[in-house]
mmCIF file of C-alpha atoms and ligand atoms in Angstrom:
data_model
loop_
_atom_site.group_PDB
_atom_site.id
_atom_site.type_symbol
_atom_site.label_atom_id
_atom_site.label_comp_id
_atom_site.label_asym_id
_atom_site.label_seq_id
_atom_site.Cartn_x
_atom_site.Cartn_y
_atom_site.Cartn_z
ATOM 1 C CA MET A 1 0.000 0.000 0.000
ATOM 2 C CA ILE A 2 1.320 3.434 -0.958
ATOM 3 C CA LEU A 3 -0.045 5.842 1.658
ATOM 4 C CA LEU A 4 -1.686 9.158 0.904
ATOM 5 C CA SER A 5 0.398 11.064 3.435
ATOM 6 C CA GLY A 6 2.104 8.694 5.834
ATOM 7 C CA PRO A 7 4.565 9.440 8.623
ATOM 8 C CA ASN A 8 8.215 9.561 7.608
ATOM 9 C CA ILE A 9 10.306 8.269 10.506
ATOM 10 C CA SER A 10 13.871 8.452 9.262
ATOM 11 C CA GLY A 11 15.784 10.747 11.595
ATOM 12 C CA ASN A 12 16.639 10.756 15.296
ATOM 13 C CA GLU A 13 13.229 9.472 16.453
ATOM 14 C CA TRP A 14 14.535 6.161 17.795
ATOM 15 C CA LYS A 15 17.476 7.784 19.521
ATOM 16 C CA TYR A 16 15.410 10.430 21.344
ATOM 17 C CA VAL A 17 12.607 8.018 22.280
ATOM 18 C CA LYS A 18 15.165 5.522 23.581
ATOM 19 C CA GLU A 19 16.618 8.248 25.735
ATOM 20 C CA CYS A 20 13.143 8.897 27.209
ATOM 21 C CA LEU A 21 12.621 5.199 27.871
ATOM 22 C CA ASP A 22 16.114 4.628 29.289
ATOM 23 C CA THR A 23 15.696 7.503 31.712
ATOM 24 C CA ALA A 24 11.963 6.837 32.341
ATOM 25 C CA TRP A 25 11.145 10.464 31.423
ATOM 26 C CA VAL A 26 8.108 9.372 29.444
ATOM 27 C CA SER A 27 5.320 11.503 30.849
ATOM 28 C CA SER A 28 4.611 15.159 31.561
ATOM 29 C CA ALA A 29 8.059 16.154 32.767
ATOM 30 C CA GLY A 30 11.222 15.987 30.676
ATOM 31 C CA SER A 31 13.138 18.276 28.389
ATOM 32 C CA TYR A 32 11.653 17.344 25.010
ATOM 33 C CA VAL A 33 8.313 19.077 25.557
ATOM 34 C CA SER A 34 9.826 22.531 25.960
ATOM 35 C CA LYS A 35 12.380 21.852 23.244
ATOM 36 C CA PHE A 36 9.617 20.857 20.816
ATOM 37 C CA GLU A 37 7.582 23.931 21.790
ATOM 38 C CA GLU A 38 10.564 26.171 21.101
ATOM 39 C CA MET A 39 11.301 24.564 17.752
ATOM 40 C CA VAL A 40 7.736 24.869 16.428
ATOM 41 C CA ALA A 41 7.361 28.440 17.729
ATOM 42 C CA ASP A 42 10.694 29.428 16.153
ATOM 43 C CA PHE A 43 9.850 27.808 12.853
ATOM 44 C CA SER A 44 6.448 29.448 12.635
ATOM 45 C CA GLY A 45 7.698 32.871 13.678
ATOM 46 C CA ALA A 46 5.741 32.945 16.940
ATOM 47 C CA LYS A 47 7.145 33.828 20.344
ATOM 48 C CA TYR A 48 5.570 30.995 22.327
ATOM 49 C CA GLY A 49 4.463 27.424 21.744
ATOM 50 C CA VAL A 50 2.296 25.258 23.987
ATOM 51 C CA ALA A 51 2.233 21.568 23.120
ATOM 52 C CA THR A 52 -1.098 19.756 23.291
ATOM 53 C CA VAL A 53 -2.354 16.197 23.011
ATOM 54 C CA ASN A 54 -3.697 16.876 19.490
ATOM 55 C CA GLY A 55 -4.685 19.667 17.134
ATOM 56 C CA THR A 56 -8.331 19.553 18.171
ATOM 57 C CA ALA A 57 -7.394 20.316 21.790
ATOM 58 C CA ALA A 58 -5.218 23.197 20.559
ATOM 59 C CA LEU A 59 -8.239 24.664 18.733
ATOM 60 C CA HIS A 60 -10.520 24.192 21.730
ATOM 61 C CA ILE A 61 -8.205 25.990 24.153
ATOM 62 C CA SER A 62 -7.376 28.759 21.662
ATOM 63 C CA LEU A 63 -11.069 29.511 21.124
ATOM 64 C CA GLN A 64 -11.698 29.566 24.859
ATOM 65 C CA LEU A 65 -8.776 31.921 25.462
ATOM 66 C CA SER A 66 -9.998 34.176 22.654
ATOM 67 C CA GLY A 67 -13.026 34.843 24.799
ATOM 68 C CA VAL A 68 -15.509 32.644 22.927
ATOM 69 C CA GLU A 69 -18.374 31.791 25.276
ATOM 70 C CA ARG A 70 -21.520 29.698 25.254
ATOM 71 C CA ASP A 71 -24.014 30.840 22.550
ATOM 72 C CA ASP A 72 -21.407 32.954 20.764
ATOM 73 C CA LEU A 73 -20.944 32.435 17.034
ATOM 74 C CA VAL A 74 -17.665 31.525 15.339
ATOM 75 C CA ILE A 75 -17.115 31.810 11.575
ATOM 76 C CA LEU A 76 -15.312 29.078 9.668
ATOM 77 C CA PRO A 77 -15.191 27.641 6.146
ATOM 78 C CA ASN A 78 -17.739 25.025 5.136
ATOM 79 C CA ILE A 79 -14.986 22.736 3.897
ATOM 80 C CA THR A 80 -12.716 21.658 6.699
ATOM 81 C CA PHE A 81 -12.045 18.622 8.825
ATOM 82 C CA VAL A 82 -14.871 18.223 11.351
ATOM 83 C CA ALA A 83 -12.569 18.972 14.318
ATOM 84 C CA SER A 84 -12.575 22.711 13.515
ATOM 85 C CA ALA A 85 -16.353 22.894 13.974
ATOM 86 C CA ASN A 86 -16.405 20.478 16.914
ATOM 87 C CA ALA A 87 -13.938 22.636 18.844
ATOM 88 C CA VAL A 88 -16.449 25.497 18.591
ATOM 89 C CA LYS A 89 -19.218 23.252 19.905
ATOM 90 C CA TYR A 90 -17.119 22.043 22.882
ATOM 91 C CA ILE A 91 -17.504 25.578 24.262
ATOM 92 C CA GLY A 92 -21.244 25.630 23.607
ATOM 93 C CA ALA A 93 -20.766 28.139 20.796
ATOM 94 C CA GLN A 94 -22.168 27.719 17.282
ATOM 95 C CA PRO A 95 -20.282 27.667 13.986
ATOM 96 C CA ILE A 96 -21.356 29.761 10.990
ATOM 97 C CA PHE A 97 -20.118 28.139 7.795
ATOM 98 C CA ILE A 98 -18.936 30.223 4.834
ATOM 99 C CA ASP A 99 -18.751 28.677 1.372
ATOM 100 C CA ILE A 100 -15.350 28.246 -0.226
ATOM 101 C CA ASP A 101 -13.704 29.857 -3.214
ATOM 102 C CA GLU A 102 -14.042 27.621 -6.266
ATOM 103 C CA PHE A 103 -10.367 27.817 -7.203
ATOM 104 C CA THR A 104 -8.336 27.900 -3.982
ATOM 105 C CA TRP A 105 -10.862 25.944 -1.846
ATOM 106 C CA GLN A 106 -10.329 28.369 1.060
ATOM 107 C CA MET A 107 -13.027 30.475 2.727
ATOM 108 C CA ASP A 108 -14.577 32.837 0.154
ATOM 109 C CA LEU A 109 -13.783 36.320 1.484
ATOM 110 C CA ASP A 110 -16.336 38.051 -0.791
ATOM 111 C CA ILE A 111 -19.123 35.932 0.646
ATOM 112 C CA LEU A 112 -17.748 36.524 4.143
ATOM 113 C CA GLU A 113 -17.643 40.292 3.723
ATOM 114 C CA ASN A 114 -21.104 40.490 2.128
ATOM 115 C CA TYR A 115 -22.544 38.437 4.935
ATOM 116 C CA LEU A 116 -20.944 40.522 7.682
ATOM 117 C CA SER A 117 -21.856 43.859 6.104
ATOM 118 C CA SER A 118 -25.552 43.094 5.740
ATOM 119 C CA ASN A 119 -26.260 40.771 8.682
ATOM 120 C CA THR A 120 -24.386 42.170 11.673
ATOM 121 C CA GLU A 121 -24.111 45.285 13.796
ATOM 122 C CA LEU A 122 -21.419 46.528 16.153
ATOM 123 C CA LYS A 123 -22.548 47.286 19.687
ATOM 124 C CA ASP A 124 -20.234 48.177 22.578
ATOM 125 C CA GLY A 125 -17.261 46.884 20.647
ATOM 126 C CA ASP A 126 -18.766 43.509 19.821
ATOM 127 C CA CYS A 127 -20.241 42.171 16.583
ATOM 128 C CA PHE A 128 -23.797 40.842 16.749
ATOM 129 C CA GLU A 129 -25.701 38.773 14.250
ATOM 130 C CA LEU A 130 -28.944 40.633 13.564
ATOM 131 C CA LYS A 131 -31.315 37.692 13.241
ATOM 132 C CA SER A 132 -30.300 35.676 16.316
ATOM 133 C CA GLY A 133 -28.939 38.585 18.332
ATOM 134 C CA ASN A 134 -25.951 36.397 19.202
ATOM 135 C CA ARG A 135 -22.413 37.703 19.345
ATOM 136 C CA ILE A 136 -19.934 36.704 16.652
ATOM 137 C CA LYS A 137 -16.746 36.503 18.635
ATOM 138 C CA ALA A 138 -14.154 34.904 16.400
ATOM 139 C CA ILE A 139 -13.215 33.753 12.947
ATOM 140 C CA MET A 140 -11.267 30.601 12.206
ATOM 141 C CA PRO A 141 -9.549 30.557 8.822
ATOM 142 C CA VAL A 142 -8.539 27.002 7.935
ATOM 143 C CA HIS A 143 -5.502 26.741 5.668
ATOM 144 C CA VAL A 144 -7.005 23.847 3.770
ATOM 145 C CA LEU A 145 -4.404 21.473 2.283
ATOM 146 C CA GLY A 146 -1.649 23.920 3.278
ATOM 147 C CA ASN A 147 -2.970 26.604 0.919
ATOM 148 C CA MET A 148 -4.020 30.014 2.304
ATOM 149 C CA CYS A 149 -6.517 32.770 1.554
ATOM 150 C CA ASP A 150 -5.577 36.456 1.286
ATOM 151 C CA MET A 151 -4.601 36.847 4.935
ATOM 152 C CA GLU A 152 -4.126 40.603 4.669
ATOM 153 C CA ARG A 153 -7.740 40.996 3.616
ATOM 154 C CA LEU A 154 -8.929 38.559 6.267
ATOM 155 C CA LEU A 155 -7.076 40.555 8.927
ATOM 156 C CA GLU A 156 -8.789 43.743 7.733
ATOM 157 C CA ILE A 157 -12.215 42.145 7.812
ATOM 158 C CA ALA A 158 -11.589 40.753 11.298
ATOM 159 C CA ALA A 159 -10.475 44.180 12.519
ATOM 160 C CA THR A 160 -13.516 45.922 10.995
ATOM 161 C CA TYR A 161 -15.931 43.535 12.698
ATOM 162 C CA HIS A 162 -13.967 43.095 15.930
ATOM 163 C CA LEU A 163 -13.420 39.382 15.510
ATOM 164 C CA GLU A 164 -10.615 37.446 17.165
ATOM 165 C CA ILE A 165 -8.647 35.211 14.803
ATOM 166 C CA VAL A 166 -7.825 31.603 15.652
ATOM 167 C CA GLU A 167 -5.998 30.013 12.737
ATOM 168 C CA ASP A 168 -6.560 26.357 12.056
ATOM 169 C CA SER A 169 -3.096 25.908 10.594
ATOM 170 C CA THR A 170 -3.091 22.204 11.378
ATOM 171 C CA GLU A 171 -2.310 21.398 7.731
ATOM 172 C CA ALA A 172 -0.064 24.370 7.085
ATOM 173 C CA LEU A 173 3.231 23.893 8.913
ATOM 174 C CA GLY A 174 5.658 25.259 6.300
ATOM 175 C CA SER A 175 3.140 27.510 4.488
ATOM 176 C CA TYR A 176 3.591 31.276 4.131
ATOM 177 C CA PHE A 177 1.631 34.340 3.076
ATOM 178 C CA LYS A 178 3.959 37.197 2.079
ATOM 179 C CA ASN A 179 6.807 35.399 3.850
ATOM 180 C CA LYS A 180 4.870 35.269 7.122
ATOM 181 C CA HIS A 181 4.191 31.787 8.429
ATOM 182 C CA ALA A 182 0.697 30.327 8.757
ATOM 183 C CA GLY A 183 -0.492 30.482 12.359
ATOM 184 C CA SER A 184 1.295 33.762 13.074
ATOM 185 C CA PHE A 185 -1.461 36.093 11.817
ATOM 186 C CA GLY A 186 -4.133 35.572 14.448
ATOM 187 C CA LYS A 187 -4.101 35.787 18.194
ATOM 188 C CA PHE A 188 -3.532 32.020 18.128
ATOM 189 C CA GLY A 189 -2.347 29.513 15.556
ATOM 190 C CA CYS A 190 -2.889 25.773 15.947
ATOM 191 C CA PHE A 191 -0.865 22.906 14.526
ATOM 192 C CA SER A 192 -1.483 19.158 14.414
ATOM 193 C CA PHE A 193 0.996 16.306 14.421
ATOM 194 C CA ASN A 194 -1.456 13.555 13.592
ATOM 195 C CA GLY A 195 -0.156 10.625 11.518
ATOM 196 C CA ASN A 196 -1.056 12.185 8.171
ATOM 197 C CA LYS A 197 0.311 15.687 8.768
ATOM 198 C CA ILE A 198 3.603 16.995 7.372
ATOM 199 C CA ILE A 199 5.349 16.079 10.620
ATOM 200 C CA SER A 200 3.889 13.574 13.049
ATOM 201 C CA THR A 201 4.239 12.572 16.683
ATOM 202 C CA GLY A 202 1.619 9.856 16.265
ATOM 203 C CA GLY A 203 -0.828 12.300 17.790
ATOM 204 C CA GLY A 204 -0.085 15.792 18.982
ATOM 205 C CA GLY A 205 -0.745 19.474 18.569
ATOM 206 C CA MET A 206 0.596 22.936 19.344
ATOM 207 C CA ILE A 207 -0.787 26.365 20.122
ATOM 208 C CA VAL A 208 1.424 29.258 19.031
ATOM 209 C CA THR A 209 0.995 32.875 20.069
ATOM 210 C CA ASP A 210 3.022 36.063 20.569
ATOM 211 C CA ASP A 211 1.243 36.867 23.813
ATOM 212 C CA GLU A 212 3.174 35.705 26.860
ATOM 213 C CA ALA A 213 0.225 35.906 29.262
ATOM 214 C CA LEU A 214 -2.001 33.906 26.921
ATOM 215 C CA ALA A 215 0.716 31.308 26.399
ATOM 216 C CA LYS A 216 0.956 30.890 30.164
ATOM 217 C CA LYS A 217 -2.821 30.560 30.411
ATOM 218 C CA ALA A 218 -2.810 27.973 27.630
ATOM 219 C CA LYS A 219 -0.185 25.957 29.482
ATOM 220 C CA HIS A 220 -2.222 26.257 32.657
ATOM 221 C CA LEU A 221 -5.501 25.157 31.055
ATOM 222 C CA THR A 222 -3.913 22.223 29.229
ATOM 223 C CA THR A 223 -2.326 20.905 32.431
ATOM 224 C CA GLN A 224 -5.401 20.692 34.703
ATOM 225 C CA ALA A 225 -5.151 24.330 35.846
ATOM 226 C CA LYS A 226 -2.821 23.281 38.630
ATOM 227 C CA VAL A 227 -1.526 26.078 40.843
ATOM 228 C CA ASP A 228 0.017 24.069 43.648
ATOM 229 C CA SER A 229 0.871 20.460 42.886
ATOM 230 C CA LEU A 230 1.694 19.570 46.462
ATOM 231 C CA ARG A 231 -1.706 20.571 47.822
ATOM 232 C CA TYR A 232 -3.619 19.785 44.623
ATOM 233 C CA TYR A 233 -4.886 23.323 44.342
ATOM 234 C CA HIS A 234 -6.560 24.047 40.977
ATOM 235 C CA ASP A 235 -8.030 27.489 40.372
ATOM 236 C CA GLU A 236 -10.380 26.704 37.452
ATOM 237 C CA ILE A 237 -11.618 23.828 35.314
ATOM 238 C CA GLY A 238 -8.621 22.678 33.340
ATOM 239 C CA TYR A 239 -8.024 19.903 30.851
ATOM 240 C CA ASN A 240 -5.641 17.006 30.576
ATOM 241 C CA TYR A 241 -4.487 18.167 27.160
ATOM 242 C CA ARG A 242 -0.711 18.014 27.565
ATOM 243 C CA LEU A 243 1.651 16.287 25.152
ATOM 244 C CA VAL A 244 3.848 13.684 26.833
ATOM 245 C CA ASN A 245 7.647 13.800 26.684
ATOM 246 C CA VAL A 246 8.051 10.599 24.673
ATOM 247 C CA LEU A 247 5.866 12.024 21.869
ATOM 248 C CA ALA A 248 7.584 15.411 22.056
ATOM 249 C CA ALA A 249 10.868 13.520 21.552
ATOM 250 C CA ILE A 250 9.511 12.222 18.251
ATOM 251 C CA GLY A 251 8.409 15.780 17.474
ATOM 252 C CA VAL A 252 11.910 17.175 17.978
ATOM 253 C CA ALA A 253 13.322 14.565 15.595
ATOM 254 C CA GLN A 254 10.564 15.368 13.084
ATOM 255 C CA MET A 255 11.191 19.124 13.284
ATOM 256 C CA GLU A 256 14.846 18.484 12.437
ATOM 257 C CA GLN A 257 13.642 16.955 9.172
ATOM 258 C CA LEU A 258 10.857 19.431 8.357
ATOM 259 C CA PRO A 259 12.760 21.465 5.724
ATOM 260 C CA GLY A 260 13.479 18.239 3.832
ATOM 261 C CA PHE A 261 9.843 17.128 4.109
ATOM 262 C CA ILE A 262 8.605 20.463 2.703
ATOM 263 C CA LYS A 263 11.086 20.217 -0.148
ATOM 264 C CA ARG A 264 9.898 16.711 -1.018
ATOM 265 C CA LYS A 265 6.198 17.673 -0.841
ATOM 266 C CA LYS A 266 6.908 20.491 -3.309
ATOM 267 C CA GLU A 267 8.827 18.176 -5.637
ATOM 268 C CA ILE A 268 5.952 15.673 -5.694
ATOM 269 C CA ASP A 269 3.471 18.507 -6.295
ATOM 270 C CA ALA A 270 5.571 19.708 -9.240
ATOM 271 C CA ILE A 271 5.803 16.209 -10.751
ATOM 272 C CA TYR A 272 2.023 15.790 -10.607
ATOM 273 C CA ARG A 273 1.302 19.247 -11.995
ATOM 274 C CA THR A 274 3.637 18.676 -14.926
ATOM 275 C CA ALA A 275 2.288 15.196 -15.632
ATOM 276 C CA PHE A 276 -1.418 16.133 -15.450
ATOM 277 C CA GLU A 277 -1.324 19.574 -17.081
ATOM 278 C CA GLY A 278 -3.907 19.487 -19.876
ATOM 279 C CA LEU A 279 -4.919 15.866 -19.203
ATOM 280 C CA ALA A 280 -8.650 15.451 -19.808
ATOM 281 C CA ASP A 281 -10.639 17.784 -17.510
ATOM 282 C CA ILE A 282 -8.113 17.864 -14.646
ATOM 283 C CA ARG A 283 -8.033 21.135 -12.689
ATOM 284 C CA PHE A 284 -5.498 21.888 -9.958
ATOM 285 C CA GLN A 285 -5.969 23.736 -6.705
ATOM 286 C CA GLU A 286 -5.047 27.337 -7.459
ATOM 287 C CA VAL A 287 -2.584 29.182 -5.266
ATOM 288 C CA ASN A 288 -3.000 32.928 -4.814
ATOM 289 C CA GLU A 289 -0.195 35.369 -5.408
ATOM 290 C CA HIS A 290 1.851 35.843 -2.204
ATOM 291 C CA VAL A 291 1.042 32.334 -0.935
ATOM 292 C CA ASP A 292 3.887 29.844 -0.615
ATOM 293 C CA PRO A 293 2.125 26.585 0.321
ATOM 294 C CA ASN A 294 3.714 23.505 1.920
ATOM 295 C CA CYS A 295 1.953 21.314 -0.692
ATOM 296 C CA TRP A 296 0.805 19.012 2.099
ATOM 297 C CA LEU A 297 -1.739 16.934 0.214
ATOM 298 C CA PHE A 298 -1.895 16.832 -3.573
ATOM 299 C CA THR A 299 -5.527 17.173 -4.630
ATOM 300 C CA PHE A 300 -7.124 17.869 -8.001
ATOM 301 C CA ARG A 301 -10.564 18.068 -9.603
ATOM 302 C CA THR A 302 -11.945 15.848 -12.315
ATOM 303 C CA GLU A 303 -15.369 14.521 -13.247
ATOM 304 C CA TYR A 304 -13.737 11.067 -13.313
ATOM 305 C CA GLN A 305 -13.356 11.253 -9.523
ATOM 306 C CA LYS A 306 -15.305 8.120 -8.639
ATOM 307 C CA SER A 307 -13.776 5.748 -11.172
ATOM 308 C CA LEU A 308 -10.284 7.063 -10.413
ATOM 309 C CA LEU A 309 -10.801 6.597 -6.670
ATOM 310 C CA ASN A 310 -11.847 3.002 -7.274
ATOM 311 C CA LEU A 311 -8.967 2.215 -9.584
ATOM 312 C CA LEU A 312 -6.293 3.849 -7.395
ATOM 313 C CA ASN A 313 -7.486 2.197 -4.190
ATOM 314 C CA GLU A 314 -7.828 -1.170 -5.968
ATOM 315 C CA ARG A 315 -4.149 -0.833 -6.942
ATOM 316 C CA LYS A 316 -3.299 -0.012 -3.301
ATOM 317 C CA LEU A 317 -2.498 3.617 -4.116
ATOM 318 C CA GLN A 318 -4.395 5.210 -1.237
ATOM 319 C CA SER A 319 -6.631 8.004 -2.497
ATOM 320 C CA ARG A 320 -9.498 9.961 -0.982
ATOM 321 C CA PRO A 321 -12.159 12.500 -1.810
ATOM 322 C CA PHE A 322 -12.364 15.728 0.214
ATOM 323 C CA TRP A 323 -14.171 15.762 3.570
ATOM 324 C CA LEU A 324 -17.918 16.103 3.318
ATOM 325 C CA PRO A 325 -18.852 19.774 3.739
ATOM 326 C CA MET A 326 -19.898 20.691 7.275
ATOM 327 C CA ASN A 327 -23.445 21.651 6.182
ATOM 328 C CA GLN A 328 -23.983 18.040 5.063
ATOM 329 C CA LEU A 329 -23.203 16.505 8.473
ATOM 330 C CA PRO A 330 -26.165 15.699 10.740
ATOM 331 C CA MET A 331 -24.980 17.756 13.718
ATOM 332 C CA TYR A 332 -24.366 20.865 11.605
ATOM 333 C CA ARG A 333 -27.287 20.688 9.185
ATOM 334 C CA ASP A 334 -29.202 23.392 11.056
ATOM 335 C CA ASN A 335 -26.300 25.811 11.396
ATOM 336 C CA LEU A 336 -25.998 28.868 9.177
ATOM 337 C CA TYR A 337 -24.323 28.061 5.870
ATOM 338 C CA ILE A 338 -23.640 31.235 3.910
ATOM 339 C CA ASN A 339 -23.317 30.566 0.178
ATOM 340 C CA ASP A 340 -24.383 31.749 -3.266
ATOM 341 C CA GLU A 341 -24.225 28.504 -5.237
ATOM 342 C CA ASP A 342 -22.875 25.837 -2.885
ATOM 343 C CA ILE A 343 -19.376 25.645 -4.344
ATOM 344 C CA SER A 344 -18.444 23.302 -1.463
ATOM 345 C CA GLY A 345 -20.871 20.666 -2.716
ATOM 346 C CA LYS A 346 -19.572 20.959 -6.276
ATOM 347 C CA VAL A 347 -15.904 20.791 -5.345
ATOM 348 C CA VAL A 348 -16.389 17.815 -3.045
ATOM 349 C CA GLY A 349 -18.041 15.808 -5.791
ATOM 350 C CA SER A 350 -15.045 16.154 -8.079
ATOM 351 C CA CYS A 351 -11.940 16.326 -5.861
ATOM 352 C CA LEU A 352 -9.471 13.614 -5.101
ATOM 353 C CA SER A 353 -6.241 13.482 -3.138
ATOM 354 C CA ILE A 354 -3.517 11.127 -4.310
ATOM 355 C CA PRO A 355 -0.395 9.739 -2.600
ATOM 356 C CA CYS A 356 2.237 12.309 -1.671
ATOM 357 C CA SER A 357 3.957 10.888 1.411
ATOM 358 C CA THR A 358 7.391 12.482 1.714
ATOM 359 C CA TYR A 359 9.195 9.135 1.537
ATOM 360 C CA LEU A 360 7.723 8.217 -1.879
ATOM 361 C CA THR A 361 10.354 7.597 -4.551
ATOM 362 C CA ASP A 362 10.049 9.124 -7.998
ATOM 363 C CA GLN A 363 9.099 5.619 -9.205
ATOM 364 C CA ASP A 364 6.222 5.466 -6.690
ATOM 365 C CA VAL A 365 4.976 8.840 -7.928
ATOM 366 C CA GLU A 366 5.310 7.692 -11.532
ATOM 367 C CA LEU A 367 3.213 4.627 -10.755
ATOM 368 C CA VAL A 368 0.457 6.904 -9.443
ATOM 369 C CA VAL A 369 0.756 9.149 -12.518
ATOM 370 C CA ASN A 370 0.446 6.183 -14.889
ATOM 371 C CA THR A 371 -2.516 4.789 -12.981
ATOM 372 C CA VAL A 372 -4.347 8.135 -13.128
ATOM 373 C CA ARG A 373 -3.631 8.352 -16.879
ATOM 374 C CA GLU A 374 -4.883 4.792 -17.346
ATOM 375 C CA GLY A 375 -8.071 5.486 -15.353
ATOM 376 C CA ILE A 376 -8.886 8.653 -17.267
ATOM 377 C CA PHE A 377 -8.083 7.059 -20.618
ATOM 378 C CA VAL A 378 -10.282 4.010 -19.971
ATOM 379 C CA ASP A 379 -13.140 6.191 -18.768
ATOM 380 C CA ALA A 380 -12.915 8.906 -21.423
HETATM 381 C C1 PLP B 401 -5.866 17.348 11.388
HETATM 382 C C2 PLP B 401 -6.813 18.467 11.469
HETATM 383 C C3 PLP B 401 -7.368 18.889 12.687
HETATM 384 C C4 PLP B 401 -7.250 18.151 13.973
HETATM 385 O O1 PLP B 401 -6.024 17.754 14.378
HETATM 386 P P1 PLP B 401 -5.889 16.459 15.307
HETATM 387 O O2 PLP B 401 -4.464 16.507 15.703
HETATM 388 O O3 PLP B 401 -6.230 15.272 14.459
HETATM 389 O O4 PLP B 401 -6.806 16.614 16.458
HETATM 390 C C5 PLP B 401 -8.183 20.014 12.679
HETATM 391 N N1 PLP B 401 -8.456 20.682 11.562
HETATM 392 C C6 PLP B 401 -7.969 20.292 10.365
HETATM 393 C C7 PLP B 401 -8.315 21.087 9.158
HETATM 394 C C8 PLP B 401 -7.153 19.160 10.277
HETATM 395 O O5 PLP B 401 -6.700 18.770 9.084
#
């Protein structure tokens, strides 16, 4: 089986994990957690990093620390992994879904701006949705597939409507807008180190921020809000969301290899784009000017989606469609979905992601290319 985006364990992982096991520093204490936090913060251009058990937990805590409360509204794109919306619900807040741009598959900022200008009002420094009367507290851009929207414009919109920004940059470690790293635009950025992400700790996440006080609060909340460990004094309801040392050790080894991983992702992206340019009805994900994406997951559109998915998976070349749009999931069916012509639904019906694990050889990639050509040729 050639994996879509599998973990690449080829550096110092064994060595650092062995050190944890040999010294029994496997749990919450140990030097790798802070080292990993420093490395990710440095790489992403943020001042502070707080490691978490996964990316979902990072989103949850970041929303809470942005002041999102029960019954507030949080804006996010309709195409994302379900965790982005779930994190909003954990707080008792409600997501508002914005349709995506047909070409970049990121939140459509025209639709966003139209919606905000005609459906909200500012009162005492907060933005309220006119119909429900509920406060819109935050916006969560999701850098889908490592691509990004026009972050300058998003920042302006957020400032105009007094919205806090929590970036779901879980797929975008190594992506930049105007040379500024994903996750460093909002009050908080969140990364994930799940098995399929560009670096992996098996499971893991990270909150990054420039605000020292908020970083301290994030650490506090993710470690059971413990003030005095001897007397078990906790000053609020915290979470057991910390990343353990043995996983952070893997993370440090992965961060050492990140530049190489990004390079390989870009090479694979370039091979596919060259090979498929002009082939049948294939359309690539477009990348806006000023965006330098990490090319995390190679995905393209074709009306031959279904037959290609079958053929590729039959040949053990792991391939997937996009996630179902949030408005199509049972728990989010009744939430606001702002759209003109449901681009999300159209894109999902024709997208597929094909193998681009960083350890793939050029021969592996060629095998995928030939199989896609074969599938399209047979079907056409
Ligand atoms: C992976 C991912 C998450 C969640 O990260 P986990 O580490 O799996 O909890 C959230 N949002 C998006 C868009 C993701 O791709």
